[in-house]
Short mmCIF file of C-alpha atoms (C1' of nucleotides) in Angstrom, two decimals:
data_model
loop_
_atom_site.label_atom_id
_atom_site.label_comp_id
_atom_site.label_asym_id
_atom_site.label_seq_id
_atom_site.Cartn_x
_atom_site.Cartn_y
_atom_site.Cartn_z
CA MET F 86 -2.85 -28.80 0.98
CA LYS F 87 -4.91 -29.13 -1.95
CA ASN F 88 -8.10 -27.01 -1.47
CA PRO F 89 -11.14 -29.13 -2.16
CA PHE F 90 -13.47 -26.34 -2.53
CA ARG F 91 -11.49 -24.59 -5.32
CA PRO F 92 -13.23 -25.01 -8.79
CA ASP F 93 -11.32 -27.20 -11.11
CA THR F 94 -9.91 -24.79 -13.66
CA SER F 95 -7.65 -27.35 -15.31
CA LYS F 96 -10.19 -27.83 -18.26
CA ILE F 97 -10.23 -24.17 -18.88
CA LEU F 98 -8.29 -23.11 -21.92
CA PRO F 99 -5.18 -21.13 -21.22
CA GLY F 100 -5.69 -17.30 -21.52
CA GLN F 101 -9.29 -17.93 -20.69
CA ARG F 102 -9.20 -16.97 -17.11
CA GLU F 103 -12.66 -17.49 -15.58
CA ILE F 104 -14.61 -14.76 -14.04
CA PRO F 105 -13.73 -14.56 -10.41
CA GLN F 106 -16.13 -15.82 -7.77
CA TYR F 107 -16.22 -12.47 -6.02
CA GLN F 108 -17.26 -10.75 -9.27
CA LYS F 109 -19.95 -13.39 -9.87
CA PHE F 110 -21.20 -12.85 -6.48
CA ALA F 111 -21.25 -9.09 -6.87
CA GLU F 112 -23.10 -9.47 -10.13
CA GLN F 113 -25.59 -11.61 -8.40
CA MET F 114 -26.12 -9.18 -5.64
CA ARG F 115 -26.30 -6.24 -8.08
CA SER F 116 -29.21 -7.89 -9.88
CA LEU F 117 -31.11 -8.47 -6.66
CA ILE F 118 -30.78 -4.79 -5.89
CA LEU F 119 -31.57 -3.55 -9.35
CA ASP F 120 -34.46 -5.84 -9.88
CA GLY F 121 -36.04 -4.57 -6.63
CA SER F 122 -35.54 -7.69 -4.54
CA TYR F 123 -33.65 -5.34 -2.12
CA THR F 124 -34.98 -1.79 -2.21
CA SER F 125 -33.52 1.56 -1.26
CA GLY F 126 -32.47 1.75 2.33
CA GLN F 127 -33.19 -1.85 3.03
CA ARG F 128 -30.74 -3.95 4.93
CA ILE F 129 -29.23 -6.78 3.04
CA PRO F 130 -28.23 -10.10 4.65
CA SER F 131 -25.07 -10.13 6.73
CA GLU F 132 -21.75 -11.31 5.45
CA ALA F 133 -22.04 -14.49 7.56
CA SER F 134 -25.31 -15.44 6.15
CA LEU F 135 -24.39 -14.59 2.55
CA SER F 136 -21.35 -16.61 3.01
CA LYS F 137 -23.30 -19.59 4.25
CA ASP F 138 -25.88 -19.27 1.37
CA SER F 139 -23.30 -18.75 -1.35
CA GLY F 140 -20.88 -21.28 -0.10
CA LEU F 141 -18.20 -18.68 -0.47
CA SER F 142 -15.88 -17.58 2.32
CA VAL F 143 -16.62 -14.53 4.28
CA LEU F 144 -13.66 -12.78 2.77
CA THR F 145 -14.78 -13.53 -0.82
CA VAL F 146 -18.26 -12.31 -0.01
CA ARG F 147 -16.72 -9.17 1.63
CA GLN F 148 -14.62 -8.60 -1.57
CA GLY F 149 -17.92 -8.79 -3.62
CA LEU F 150 -19.69 -6.41 -1.58
CA SER F 151 -16.71 -4.07 -1.64
CA VAL F 152 -17.26 -3.96 -5.36
CA LEU F 153 -20.91 -2.77 -4.79
CA VAL F 154 -19.60 -0.17 -2.26
CA ASP F 155 -17.31 1.18 -4.91
CA GLU F 156 -20.19 1.43 -7.29
CA GLY F 157 -22.16 3.21 -4.85
CA LEU F 158 -24.85 0.65 -4.69
CA ILE F 159 -24.55 -0.10 -0.87
CA VAL F 160 -23.06 1.37 2.25
CA ARG F 161 -21.71 -0.68 5.11
CA GLN F 162 -21.97 0.31 8.72
CA THR F 163 -20.11 -1.33 11.46
CA GLY F 164 -22.41 -3.20 14.02
CA ARG F 165 -25.54 -2.37 11.92
CA GLY F 166 -25.28 -4.05 8.54
CA SER F 167 -25.18 -3.25 4.85
CA PHE F 168 -27.73 -1.11 3.31
CA VAL F 169 -28.86 -0.40 -0.20
CA THR F 170 -28.20 3.14 -1.00
CA GLU F 171 -30.52 5.75 -2.86
CA LEU F 172 -29.45 6.71 -6.25
CA ASN F 173 -28.22 10.33 -5.87
CA TRP F 174 -26.50 12.30 -8.54
CA LEU F 175 -25.15 14.73 -6.01
CA LYS F 176 -22.64 12.00 -5.24
CA ALA F 177 -21.68 11.50 -8.88
CA SER F 178 -18.23 12.14 -9.96
CA PHE F 179 -17.43 13.57 -13.24
CA THR F 180 -14.48 12.67 -15.31
CA VAL F 181 -12.80 14.59 -17.99
CA GLY F 182 -12.79 13.12 -21.42
CA GLY F 183 -12.06 14.11 -25.01
CA LEU F 184 -8.59 15.39 -24.54
CA GLU F 185 -6.51 12.21 -24.46
CA GLU F 186 -6.34 11.80 -28.21
CA TRP F 187 -5.00 15.38 -28.61
CA ILE F 188 -2.59 15.13 -25.78
CA GLU F 189 -1.21 11.97 -27.35
CA SER F 190 -1.07 13.43 -30.68
CA HIS F 191 2.41 14.32 -32.13
CA ASP F 192 1.01 17.72 -33.29
CA PHE F 193 0.04 18.74 -29.86
CA LYS F 194 2.06 21.70 -28.61
CA ALA F 195 1.87 24.59 -26.19
CA SER F 196 3.15 27.92 -27.66
CA MET F 197 3.89 30.59 -25.04
CA SER F 198 2.20 33.72 -25.93
CA SER F 199 3.65 35.90 -23.10
CA PHE F 200 5.74 35.85 -19.98
CA ARG F 201 6.51 38.61 -17.58
CA VAL F 202 6.96 39.27 -13.91
CA TYR F 203 3.95 40.42 -12.06
CA GLU F 204 3.29 41.83 -8.59
CA ALA F 205 0.86 39.56 -6.74
CA GLN F 206 -2.66 40.89 -6.15
CA SER F 207 -5.72 39.39 -4.62
CA PRO F 208 -6.95 36.75 -5.26
CA VAL F 209 -3.55 35.29 -6.36
CA THR F 210 -2.01 36.31 -3.10
CA THR F 211 -4.63 34.16 -1.27
CA LEU F 212 -4.34 31.13 -3.46
CA LEU F 213 -0.48 31.14 -3.44
CA LYS F 214 -0.29 32.26 0.21
CA VAL F 215 2.16 35.08 -0.59
CA PRO F 216 2.21 38.78 0.61
CA PRO F 217 0.93 41.34 -1.74
CA LYS F 218 3.34 42.60 -4.31
CA THR F 219 5.54 39.50 -4.27
CA PRO F 220 6.98 39.19 -7.59
CA LEU F 221 5.32 36.24 -9.56
CA GLY F 222 5.97 34.87 -13.02
CA PHE F 223 2.85 35.24 -15.17
CA ILE F 224 2.61 33.06 -18.16
CA GLN F 225 0.16 32.54 -21.07
CA HIS F 226 -0.12 29.55 -23.30
CA ARG F 227 -1.99 28.47 -26.30
CA LEU F 228 -2.45 24.68 -26.44
CA MET F 229 -2.69 23.84 -29.99
CA VAL F 230 -3.18 20.84 -32.42
CA HIS F 231 -1.84 21.70 -35.97
CA LYS F 232 -2.86 25.27 -36.33
CA ASP F 233 -6.10 24.99 -34.15
CA THR F 234 -6.14 26.32 -30.63
CA LEU F 235 -7.79 23.94 -28.46
CA MET F 236 -7.39 25.60 -25.13
CA LEU F 237 -5.86 28.76 -23.48
CA HIS F 238 -3.86 28.79 -20.30
CA GLU F 239 -2.67 31.48 -18.03
CA GLY F 240 -1.16 31.11 -14.59
CA TYR F 241 1.20 32.49 -12.03
CA VAL F 242 4.15 30.77 -10.46
CA ILE F 243 6.24 31.63 -7.40
CA LEU F 244 9.65 32.75 -8.32
CA ASP F 245 11.86 30.72 -5.84
CA PRO F 246 15.58 31.58 -6.12
CA LYS F 247 16.30 28.04 -5.14
CA ARG F 248 14.18 26.79 -8.10
CA PRO F 249 15.24 28.76 -11.12
CA LEU F 250 12.68 28.56 -13.84
CA LEU F 251 13.81 29.38 -17.44
CA GLU F 252 11.18 30.20 -19.87
CA ALA F 253 11.69 27.01 -21.71
CA GLU F 254 11.22 25.05 -18.42
CA LEU F 255 8.15 27.15 -17.71
CA ALA F 256 6.72 26.16 -21.13
CA ILE F 257 7.38 22.57 -20.47
CA SER F 258 6.45 22.61 -16.67
CA PHE F 259 3.18 24.41 -17.25
CA LEU F 260 2.11 22.14 -20.09
CA ILE F 261 3.26 18.72 -19.05
CA GLY F 262 3.23 19.95 -15.43
CA VAL F 263 -0.41 20.99 -15.55
CA VAL F 264 -1.47 17.92 -17.46
CA LYS F 265 0.63 15.20 -16.02
CA GLY F 266 2.51 16.82 -13.17
CA VAL F 267 6.17 17.94 -13.01
CA GLN F 268 8.24 15.11 -11.97
CA GLY F 269 9.75 15.85 -8.55
CA LEU F 270 8.04 19.13 -8.02
CA ILE F 271 4.20 19.22 -8.30
CA LYS F 272 2.70 16.57 -5.91
CA GLY F 273 -0.77 17.65 -5.85
CA ALA F 274 -3.47 19.88 -7.17
CA SER F 275 -6.70 21.35 -6.21
CA LEU F 276 -9.00 21.89 -9.11
CA GLU F 277 -12.37 23.64 -9.89
CA MET F 278 -14.37 23.57 -12.95
CA LYS F 279 -16.49 26.71 -13.62
CA PRO F 280 -18.69 27.76 -16.47
CA HIS F 281 -17.18 30.67 -18.38
CA LEU F 282 -17.96 33.06 -21.33
CA LEU F 283 -15.23 33.70 -23.77
CA SER F 284 -13.88 37.31 -23.85
CA ASP F 285 -13.20 39.09 -27.01
CA ASN F 286 -9.60 38.28 -26.78
CA GLU F 287 -10.27 34.62 -25.81
CA ALA F 288 -12.83 34.18 -28.61
CA GLN F 289 -10.28 35.67 -31.09
CA LEU F 290 -7.38 33.29 -29.95
CA LEU F 291 -9.75 30.27 -30.11
CA ASP F 292 -11.50 31.26 -33.39
CA LEU F 293 -14.86 31.17 -31.77
CA ASP F 294 -17.69 33.67 -31.03
CA VAL F 295 -17.52 36.11 -28.28
CA GLY F 296 -19.67 34.78 -25.42
CA ALA F 297 -19.41 31.12 -26.54
CA PRO F 298 -19.83 28.80 -23.49
CA ALA F 299 -16.61 27.24 -22.12
CA PHE F 300 -15.21 25.64 -19.06
CA SER F 301 -12.66 27.53 -16.90
CA LEU F 302 -10.55 24.91 -15.08
CA ASP F 303 -9.00 26.74 -12.15
CA TYR F 304 -6.11 25.10 -10.36
CA VAL F 305 -3.61 25.48 -7.55
CA PHE F 306 -0.55 23.27 -7.49
CA PHE F 307 1.19 22.14 -4.39
CA ASP F 308 4.57 20.73 -3.59
CA ALA F 309 5.24 17.68 -1.28
CA ALA F 310 5.07 20.10 1.72
CA LYS F 311 1.58 21.02 0.56
CA GLU F 312 2.75 24.60 -0.10
CA PRO F 313 1.37 26.33 -3.23
CA ILE F 314 3.68 26.55 -6.26
CA SER F 315 1.50 27.92 -8.90
CA CYS F 316 -2.07 28.66 -9.79
CA GLY F 317 -4.06 29.74 -12.88
CA SER F 318 -6.77 28.57 -15.23
CA PHE F 319 -7.39 26.81 -18.51
CA ILE F 320 -10.01 28.11 -20.91
CA CYS F 321 -11.72 25.03 -22.36
CA PRO F 322 -14.37 25.58 -24.96
CA SER F 323 -17.21 23.17 -24.78
CA GLY F 324 -15.95 21.21 -27.69
CA SER F 325 -12.59 20.64 -26.44
CA ILE F 326 -13.36 18.60 -23.25
CA LYS F 327 -16.42 16.60 -21.80
CA LEU F 328 -17.45 16.17 -18.27
CA CYS F 329 -19.43 12.94 -17.98
CA SER F 330 -20.65 10.63 -15.24
CA ARG F 331 -22.74 7.49 -14.44
CA VAL F 332 -24.62 6.71 -11.31
CA GLY F 333 -26.30 3.48 -10.34
CA ILE F 334 -26.60 0.67 -12.82
CA PRO F 335 -23.71 0.54 -15.22
CA ILE F 336 -24.88 1.39 -18.67
CA ASN F 337 -22.50 0.06 -21.52
CA MET B 260 -5.36 -19.43 19.16
CA LYS B 261 -4.17 -16.16 20.49
CA ASN B 262 -2.37 -14.30 17.87
CA PRO B 263 1.13 -13.35 19.21
CA PHE B 264 1.68 -10.78 16.49
CA ARG B 265 -1.42 -8.68 17.17
CA PRO B 266 -0.50 -5.46 19.02
CA ASP B 267 -1.79 -5.19 22.40
CA THR B 268 -4.76 -2.95 22.35
CA SER B 269 -5.94 -3.57 25.82
CA LYS B 270 -4.28 -0.44 27.18
CA ILE B 271 -5.91 1.74 24.53
CA LEU B 272 -8.87 3.80 25.93
CA PRO B 273 -12.30 2.55 24.65
CA GLY B 274 -13.54 4.44 21.76
CA GLN B 275 -9.99 5.33 20.69
CA ARG B 276 -9.61 2.76 18.03
CA GLU B 277 -5.91 2.78 16.90
CA ILE B 278 -5.10 3.53 13.24
CA PRO B 279 -5.16 0.28 11.39
CA GLN B 280 -1.84 -1.25 10.38
CA TYR B 281 -2.73 -1.09 6.74
CA GLN B 282 -3.39 2.60 7.00
CA LYS B 283 -0.18 3.19 8.61
CA PHE B 284 1.62 1.35 6.03
CA ALA B 285 -0.20 3.17 3.14
CA GLU B 286 0.73 6.36 4.86
CA GLN B 287 4.34 5.36 4.97
CA MET B 288 4.47 4.31 1.41
CA ARG B 289 2.68 7.55 0.34
CA SER B 290 5.32 9.50 2.05
CA LEU B 291 8.10 7.65 0.25
CA ILE B 292 6.23 8.37 -3.11
CA LEU B 293 5.63 12.06 -2.32
CA ASP B 294 9.09 12.85 -1.04
CA GLY B 295 10.71 11.41 -4.18
CA SER B 296 12.11 8.23 -2.71
CA TYR B 297 10.06 6.52 -5.44
CA THR B 298 9.64 8.53 -8.59
CA SER B 299 7.16 8.55 -11.33
CA GLY B 300 7.12 5.24 -13.33
CA GLN B 301 9.42 3.61 -10.95
CA ARG B 302 8.66 0.10 -9.80
CA ILE B 303 8.14 -0.24 -6.04
CA PRO B 304 9.21 -3.27 -4.08
CA SER B 305 6.96 -6.44 -4.48
CA GLU B 306 4.30 -7.40 -1.99
CA ALA B 307 6.54 -10.16 -0.65
CA SER B 308 9.50 -8.05 0.15
CA LEU B 309 7.35 -5.25 1.55
CA SER B 310 5.74 -7.84 3.79
CA LYS B 311 9.06 -9.15 4.99
CA ASP B 312 10.42 -5.64 5.61
CA SER B 313 7.41 -4.31 7.37
CA GLY B 314 6.60 -7.44 9.32
CA LEU B 315 3.05 -7.38 8.21
CA SER B 316 1.27 -10.09 6.41
CA VAL B 317 1.06 -10.09 2.56
CA LEU B 318 -2.70 -9.34 2.64
CA THR B 319 -2.31 -6.33 4.98
CA VAL B 320 0.42 -4.92 2.73
CA ARG B 321 -1.89 -5.54 -0.23
CA GLN B 322 -4.75 -3.77 1.59
CA GLY B 323 -2.44 -0.89 2.18
CA LEU B 324 -1.37 -0.70 -1.47
CA SER B 325 -5.01 -0.78 -2.62
CA VAL B 326 -5.48 2.45 -0.76
CA LEU B 327 -2.77 3.96 -2.88
CA VAL B 328 -4.26 2.51 -6.01
CA ASP B 329 -7.66 4.14 -5.01
CA GLU B 330 -5.87 7.44 -4.52
CA GLY B 331 -4.22 7.16 -7.99
CA LEU B 332 -0.81 7.08 -6.64
CA ILE B 333 0.19 3.66 -8.03
CA VAL B 334 -0.92 1.17 -10.52
CA ARG B 335 -0.56 -2.56 -10.20
CA GLN B 336 0.27 -4.92 -13.06
CA THR B 337 0.03 -8.71 -12.93
CA GLY B 338 3.34 -10.39 -13.27
CA ARG B 339 5.24 -7.10 -13.47
CA GLY B 340 4.98 -5.20 -10.27
CA SER B 341 3.48 -1.96 -8.89
CA PHE B 342 4.40 1.37 -10.24
CA VAL B 343 4.18 4.86 -9.28
CA THR B 344 1.86 6.82 -11.52
CA GLU B 345 2.28 10.21 -12.98
CA LEU B 346 0.14 13.02 -11.68
CA ASN B 347 -2.43 13.66 -14.20
CA TRP B 348 -5.43 15.89 -13.82
CA LEU B 349 -7.12 14.31 -17.07
CA LYS B 350 -7.81 11.51 -14.64
CA ALA B 351 -9.26 13.69 -11.98
CA SER B 352 -12.82 13.10 -10.96
CA PHE B 353 -15.04 16.12 -10.08
CA THR B 354 -17.54 15.92 -7.45
CA VAL B 355 -20.68 18.18 -7.25
CA GLY B 356 -20.84 20.38 -4.05
CA GLY B 357 -22.77 23.29 -2.70
CA LEU B 358 -26.24 21.89 -3.06
CA GLU B 359 -26.62 19.62 -0.16
CA GLU B 360 -27.66 22.32 2.37
CA TRP B 361 -30.26 23.55 0.06
CA ILE B 362 -31.75 20.16 -0.74
CA GLU B 363 -31.81 19.38 3.00
CA SER B 364 -33.50 22.66 3.75
CA HIS B 365 -37.16 22.63 4.67
CA ASP B 366 -37.76 25.54 2.40
CA PHE B 367 -36.50 23.67 -0.63
CA LYS B 368 -39.20 22.93 -3.14
CA ALA B 369 -39.81 22.31 -6.83
CA SER B 370 -42.62 24.23 -8.49
CA MET B 371 -43.94 22.87 -11.73
CA SER B 372 -44.16 25.56 -14.28
CA SER B 373 -45.64 23.65 -17.18
CA PHE B 374 -46.54 20.23 -18.24
CA ARG B 375 -47.77 19.11 -21.67
CA VAL B 376 -47.62 16.24 -24.10
CA TYR B 377 -45.01 16.62 -26.72
CA GLU B 378 -44.26 14.61 -29.96
CA ALA B 379 -40.70 13.36 -29.82
CA GLN B 380 -38.20 14.96 -32.10
CA SER B 381 -34.37 14.61 -32.45
CA PRO B 382 -32.34 14.53 -30.33
CA VAL B 383 -34.74 13.41 -27.65
CA THR B 384 -35.90 10.40 -29.97
CA THR B 385 -32.27 9.24 -29.92
CA LEU B 386 -31.72 9.71 -26.31
CA LEU B 387 -34.90 7.89 -25.28
CA LYS B 388 -34.67 5.38 -28.18
CA VAL B 389 -38.28 6.02 -29.25
CA PRO B 390 -39.63 6.63 -32.84
CA PRO B 391 -40.26 10.24 -33.98
CA LYS B 392 -43.69 11.59 -32.99
CA THR B 393 -43.98 9.28 -29.95
CA PRO B 394 -45.90 11.21 -27.37
CA LEU B 395 -43.77 12.31 -24.48
CA GLY B 396 -44.57 14.07 -21.27
CA PHE B 397 -42.69 17.40 -21.18
CA ILE B 398 -42.25 19.19 -17.93
CA GLN B 399 -40.60 22.30 -16.57
CA HIS B 400 -39.67 23.04 -13.01
CA ARG B 401 -38.29 25.67 -10.87
CA LEU B 402 -36.17 24.53 -7.91
CA MET B 403 -36.49 27.01 -5.15
CA VAL B 404 -35.43 27.94 -1.77
CA HIS B 405 -37.81 30.41 -0.19
CA LYS B 406 -38.64 32.80 -3.09
CA ASP B 407 -35.27 32.29 -4.82
CA THR B 408 -34.95 30.19 -7.83
CA LEU B 409 -31.79 28.06 -7.56
CA MET B 410 -32.07 25.91 -10.67
CA LEU B 411 -34.23 25.26 -13.60
CA HIS B 412 -35.27 21.88 -14.92
CA GLU B 413 -36.97 20.66 -18.00
CA GLY B 414 -37.34 17.09 -19.23
CA TYR B 415 -39.13 14.48 -21.28
CA VAL B 416 -40.61 11.29 -19.93
CA ILE B 417 -41.80 8.29 -21.83
CA LEU B 418 -45.55 7.92 -21.24
CA ASP B 419 -45.93 4.31 -20.49
CA PRO B 420 -49.48 3.03 -20.09
CA LYS B 421 -48.22 0.44 -17.59
CA ARG B 422 -46.73 3.09 -15.63
CA PRO B 423 -49.24 5.95 -15.25
CA LEU B 424 -47.74 9.24 -14.18
CA LEU B 425 -49.95 11.82 -12.52
CA GLU B 426 -48.79 15.30 -12.48
CA ALA B 427 -48.32 15.30 -8.84
CA GLU B 428 -46.23 12.22 -9.34
CA LEU B 429 -44.23 13.80 -11.95
CA ALA B 430 -43.52 16.86 -9.84
CA ILE B 431 -42.18 14.53 -7.12
CA SER B 432 -40.46 11.95 -9.32
CA PHE B 433 -38.60 14.48 -11.27
CA LEU B 434 -37.41 16.36 -8.27
CA ILE B 435 -36.59 13.67 -5.81
CA GLY B 436 -36.14 11.28 -8.65
CA VAL B 437 -33.58 13.40 -10.51
CA VAL B 438 -31.84 14.13 -7.22
CA LYS B 439 -32.02 10.98 -5.36
CA GLY B 440 -33.60 8.51 -7.82
CA VAL B 441 -37.20 7.24 -7.88
CA GLN B 442 -37.49 4.30 -5.67
CA GLY B 443 -38.16 1.17 -7.72
CA LEU B 444 -38.06 2.80 -11.08
CA ILE B 445 -34.90 4.77 -11.86
CA LYS B 446 -31.97 2.49 -11.56
CA GLY B 447 -29.22 4.44 -13.30
CA ALA B 448 -28.32 7.63 -15.02
CA SER B 449 -25.94 8.96 -17.60
CA LEU B 450 -24.85 12.51 -16.90
CA GLU B 451 -23.01 15.25 -18.74
CA MET B 452 -22.01 18.65 -17.31
CA LYS B 453 -21.85 21.35 -20.02
CA PRO B 454 -21.08 25.17 -19.93
CA HIS B 455 -24.13 27.03 -20.72
CA LEU B 456 -25.32 30.72 -21.25
CA LEU B 457 -28.57 31.83 -19.78
CA SER B 458 -31.20 32.56 -22.29
CA ASP B 459 -33.62 35.62 -21.90
CA ASN B 460 -36.15 33.33 -20.32
CA GLU B 461 -33.84 31.51 -18.03
CA ALA B 462 -32.10 34.63 -16.90
CA GLN B 463 -35.63 36.19 -16.05
CA LEU B 464 -36.58 32.98 -14.06
CA LEU B 465 -33.32 32.99 -12.19
CA ASP B 466 -33.13 36.65 -11.60
CA LEU B 467 -29.80 36.88 -13.34
CA ASP B 468 -28.25 38.60 -16.25
CA VAL B 469 -28.72 37.28 -19.82
CA GLY B 470 -25.66 35.44 -20.86
CA ALA B 471 -24.52 34.69 -17.27
CA PRO B 472 -22.42 31.58 -17.07
CA ALA B 473 -24.08 28.35 -15.85
CA PHE B 474 -23.86 24.66 -16.04
CA SER B 475 -26.24 22.62 -17.96
CA LEU B 476 -26.37 19.09 -16.47
CA ASP B 477 -27.87 16.94 -19.07
CA TYR B 478 -29.15 13.53 -18.05
CA VAL B 479 -30.72 10.22 -19.26
CA PHE B 480 -32.44 8.07 -16.75
CA PHE B 481 -32.62 4.31 -17.16
CA ASP B 482 -34.72 1.58 -15.66
CA ALA B 483 -33.32 -1.87 -14.31
CA ALA B 484 -33.45 -3.25 -17.90
CA LYS B 485 -31.10 -0.22 -18.99
CA GLU B 486 -34.04 1.17 -21.04
CA PRO B 487 -34.38 5.00 -21.10
CA ILE B 488 -37.21 6.49 -18.99
CA SER B 489 -36.59 10.15 -19.24
CA CYS B 490 -34.04 12.76 -20.25
CA GLY B 491 -33.65 16.46 -19.74
CA SER B 492 -31.37 19.10 -18.24
CA PHE B 493 -30.86 21.13 -15.13
CA ILE B 494 -29.74 24.73 -15.58
CA CYS B 495 -27.41 25.48 -12.70
CA PRO B 496 -26.10 29.10 -12.43
CA SER B 497 -22.48 29.03 -11.38
CA GLY B 498 -23.29 30.16 -7.88
CA SER B 499 -25.69 27.21 -7.30
CA ILE B 500 -23.17 24.35 -7.55
CA LYS B 501 -19.49 23.66 -7.47
CA LEU B 502 -17.47 21.22 -9.43
CA CYS B 503 -14.19 20.49 -7.43
CA SER B 504 -11.41 17.79 -7.48
CA ARG B 505 -8.13 17.03 -6.00
CA VAL B 506 -5.25 15.01 -7.55
CA GLY B 507 -2.10 13.65 -5.91
CA ILE B 508 -1.20 14.50 -2.51
CA PRO B 509 -4.31 14.96 -0.19
CA ILE B 510 -4.64 18.71 0.73
CA ASN B 511 -6.65 19.33 3.87
"C1'" DA D 23 -25.63 -11.05 25.01
"C1'" DA D 24 -25.75 -11.57 20.27
"C1'" DG D 25 -24.84 -9.85 15.77
"C1'" DT D 26 -22.36 -6.87 12.56
"C1'" DG D 27 -18.63 -5.26 9.92
"C1'" DG D 28 -13.29 -4.14 10.32
"C1'" DT D 29 -8.80 -5.75 10.79
"C1'" DC D 30 -5.37 -9.20 10.64
"C1'" DT D 31 -2.98 -13.67 10.26
"C1'" DA D 32 -1.36 -17.99 7.53
"C1'" DG D 33 -1.26 -20.62 3.47
"C1'" DA D 34 -2.56 -22.15 -1.10
"C1'" DC D 35 -3.18 -22.13 -6.14
"C1'" DC D 36 -3.41 -19.45 -10.41
"C1'" DA D 37 -2.25 -16.50 -14.73
"C1'" DC D 38 0.85 -13.41 -16.15
"C1'" DT D 39 5.67 -11.38 -17.23
"C1'" DA D 40 10.44 -11.22 -17.77
"C1'" DT D 41 14.75 -13.71 -17.91
"C1'" DT C 26 12.25 -20.91 -14.17
"C1'" DA C 27 11.58 -17.45 -10.99
"C1'" DG C 28 8.92 -13.76 -9.44
"C1'" DT C 29 4.78 -10.86 -9.61
"C1'" DG C 30 0.19 -9.63 -8.55
"C1'" DG C 31 -5.03 -11.83 -8.43
"C1'" DT C 32 -8.05 -14.99 -6.21
"C1'" DC C 33 -9.55 -17.96 -2.50
"C1'" DT C 34 -9.80 -20.37 1.91
"C1'" DA C 35 -9.97 -20.87 7.28
"C1'" DG C 36 -9.79 -18.78 11.61
"C1'" DA C 37 -9.21 -15.22 15.00
"C1'" DC C 38 -9.95 -10.84 17.78
"C1'" DC C 39 -11.87 -6.36 17.93
"C1'" DA C 40 -15.17 -2.02 18.32
"C1'" DC C 41 -19.50 -1.02 17.30
"C1'" DT C 42 -24.88 -1.39 17.46
"C1'" DT C 43 -28.98 -3.43 18.86
"C1'" DT C 44 -31.72 -6.41 21.62
#
DNA sequence: AAGTGGTCTAGACCACTAT
DNA sequence: TAGTGGTCTAGACCACTTT
C-alpha cells in the first residue's frame, strides 16, 4: 500500500538524498535543549506527545531521541521519562588521533631492537595471570617513519608451545597486532593511558630531551577465551599522538 | 491482536525481565565473530537471511546488529552488506575514571588562589577568538579533598558586560562549570588531554616532586552559539585520574 | 489506574552496490 | 536486475514509575 504520509521525494535529484526525518527531529530537539527551552535535569515531553506534535511515528521520534542519547544530551528512564543531562566532562570519551597518517604511510615500519626470554616477575605475572618465573618472550620495538622514531614499544608475550612464535611473527604480530589486532588470535584489549617522563635511554632513542612529557599506553591483550596473551606499553611522545574529546553541543 | 510469536513471559517471575531477543541475537553473533566463524573483513549474512534463520523480524535483527556496530565489531555499508571489522586500538575511546568518588565527597571543594584581569595574548586570543589585549578574567583554583590538593586549575574567561561574573560566581562556575557545565551558559566543550611535567610551583601546591608525571586537561568552553566563553587547563597528577579503554571482546 | 519508555512484529519505499 | 542496508509507518504487549 502506498504510504500517504511519506514525503514525495520524486522531485529530489538523484544522489541528493534528503536529510532523514529522525535527524531533522533530533536537530530540532537539540536546538530546544541548547537554547535553554529545556534546561538541565528537566523532563522533556513523552514520546507519545512528541509524536503527536511532530506528526512523526513514535518509532521515528524514538530514533531521533536515541541520537540525542548517543550525544549525551538526554537520558531516558523507563516509566519516568526522558531528561536533559548536565554537561559533564567526566563522562567525556577521548579518542586517539594523529597517528593514522603515519600508520598508513609506506615508510612506516617497526624495527625490532631486542628479543629475549625473560622469567616473569610482578607485575607482569599479575597482568598475564602466570606463576612467577614462567618464561616469557620479551621484545622491544622502535616504530619509525623514515629515519625518525615515532614511538617505542616493549612487551611480554606468553610462550605457548601450541602457538609457536618466530621472531619475524613477533615483529609483525606486535606491530600490526597491537595496532590492528592479530587476525584469529587477539580478540580484545584492555588499555590505559598514563603520563610518562622519558628516561635517558628512551629520550636518546626518540631523539628528544630527557624528561620530555609523553604518554605511556599500557595494554593487555586477550584471546577469545578472555585469557591474557601479552602485555606491554607504548611510549608515545606528546607530538606523536593526540587525545581529544568533545562534550555537549557539537563544535565543527 | 495477540501476537502468536511473542514468547510466553507469563511464567517469568515479576522483576525478572528476560533478556531481550535482540541482545540474545547480538550475543550469538558476537560469539560467531569472536570464535573465528566470521573473520576480519568477512561479510556476514544479510539482514534478510539472518532474519529468516533466526526466526526474528528484520527490525529485531537490525537492532541486534546495531549493538555490534556500537561495540565496533562490525561495520555496515549500504548496498554492500555488513562486515567484520579489524581490532584497532587507534579507534579506542578512553574514559576518565577515578574522580567521581572525590567529586561526590562532601569534603571536596575548590579554593580560589588568585583572580585578576589580564590582557589577552596568544594563544589565548586564538582559542577565545578575541583581539589581542582584550581584558580577560584570569583565575586559579586548587581542587581539594580535606587538606589534600587533588588538581590545579587555571583559566581565562571573557568578561562580557552582559554577563557579569562575581568572584564567587567564578569560583562556582569554574568548578562546577568545568566539571558539570554551568547551567544555561556552557553548552559544549572541546577537550584535549596532554602529558605534562609538574613545574616547581605546581609540585609545591600538589605536594609532589618536581617533574612528576601528570595530565594536563586543556579545554575551551562554548555557549549555545558555539562562541568561546573560557579556556584553561587542569593539572591532574597521575594518581588523581585514570584514562582507560577496552576494545574488542568485552572483558569483565 | 495512567503514563512512560523498552521490545517486537509486519510491511513498505528508498538509495546504493554489484552483477 | 537483484540484493543490501536506511528510513518510515502502524500497532501491540510488557515492565516500570508515579499518581
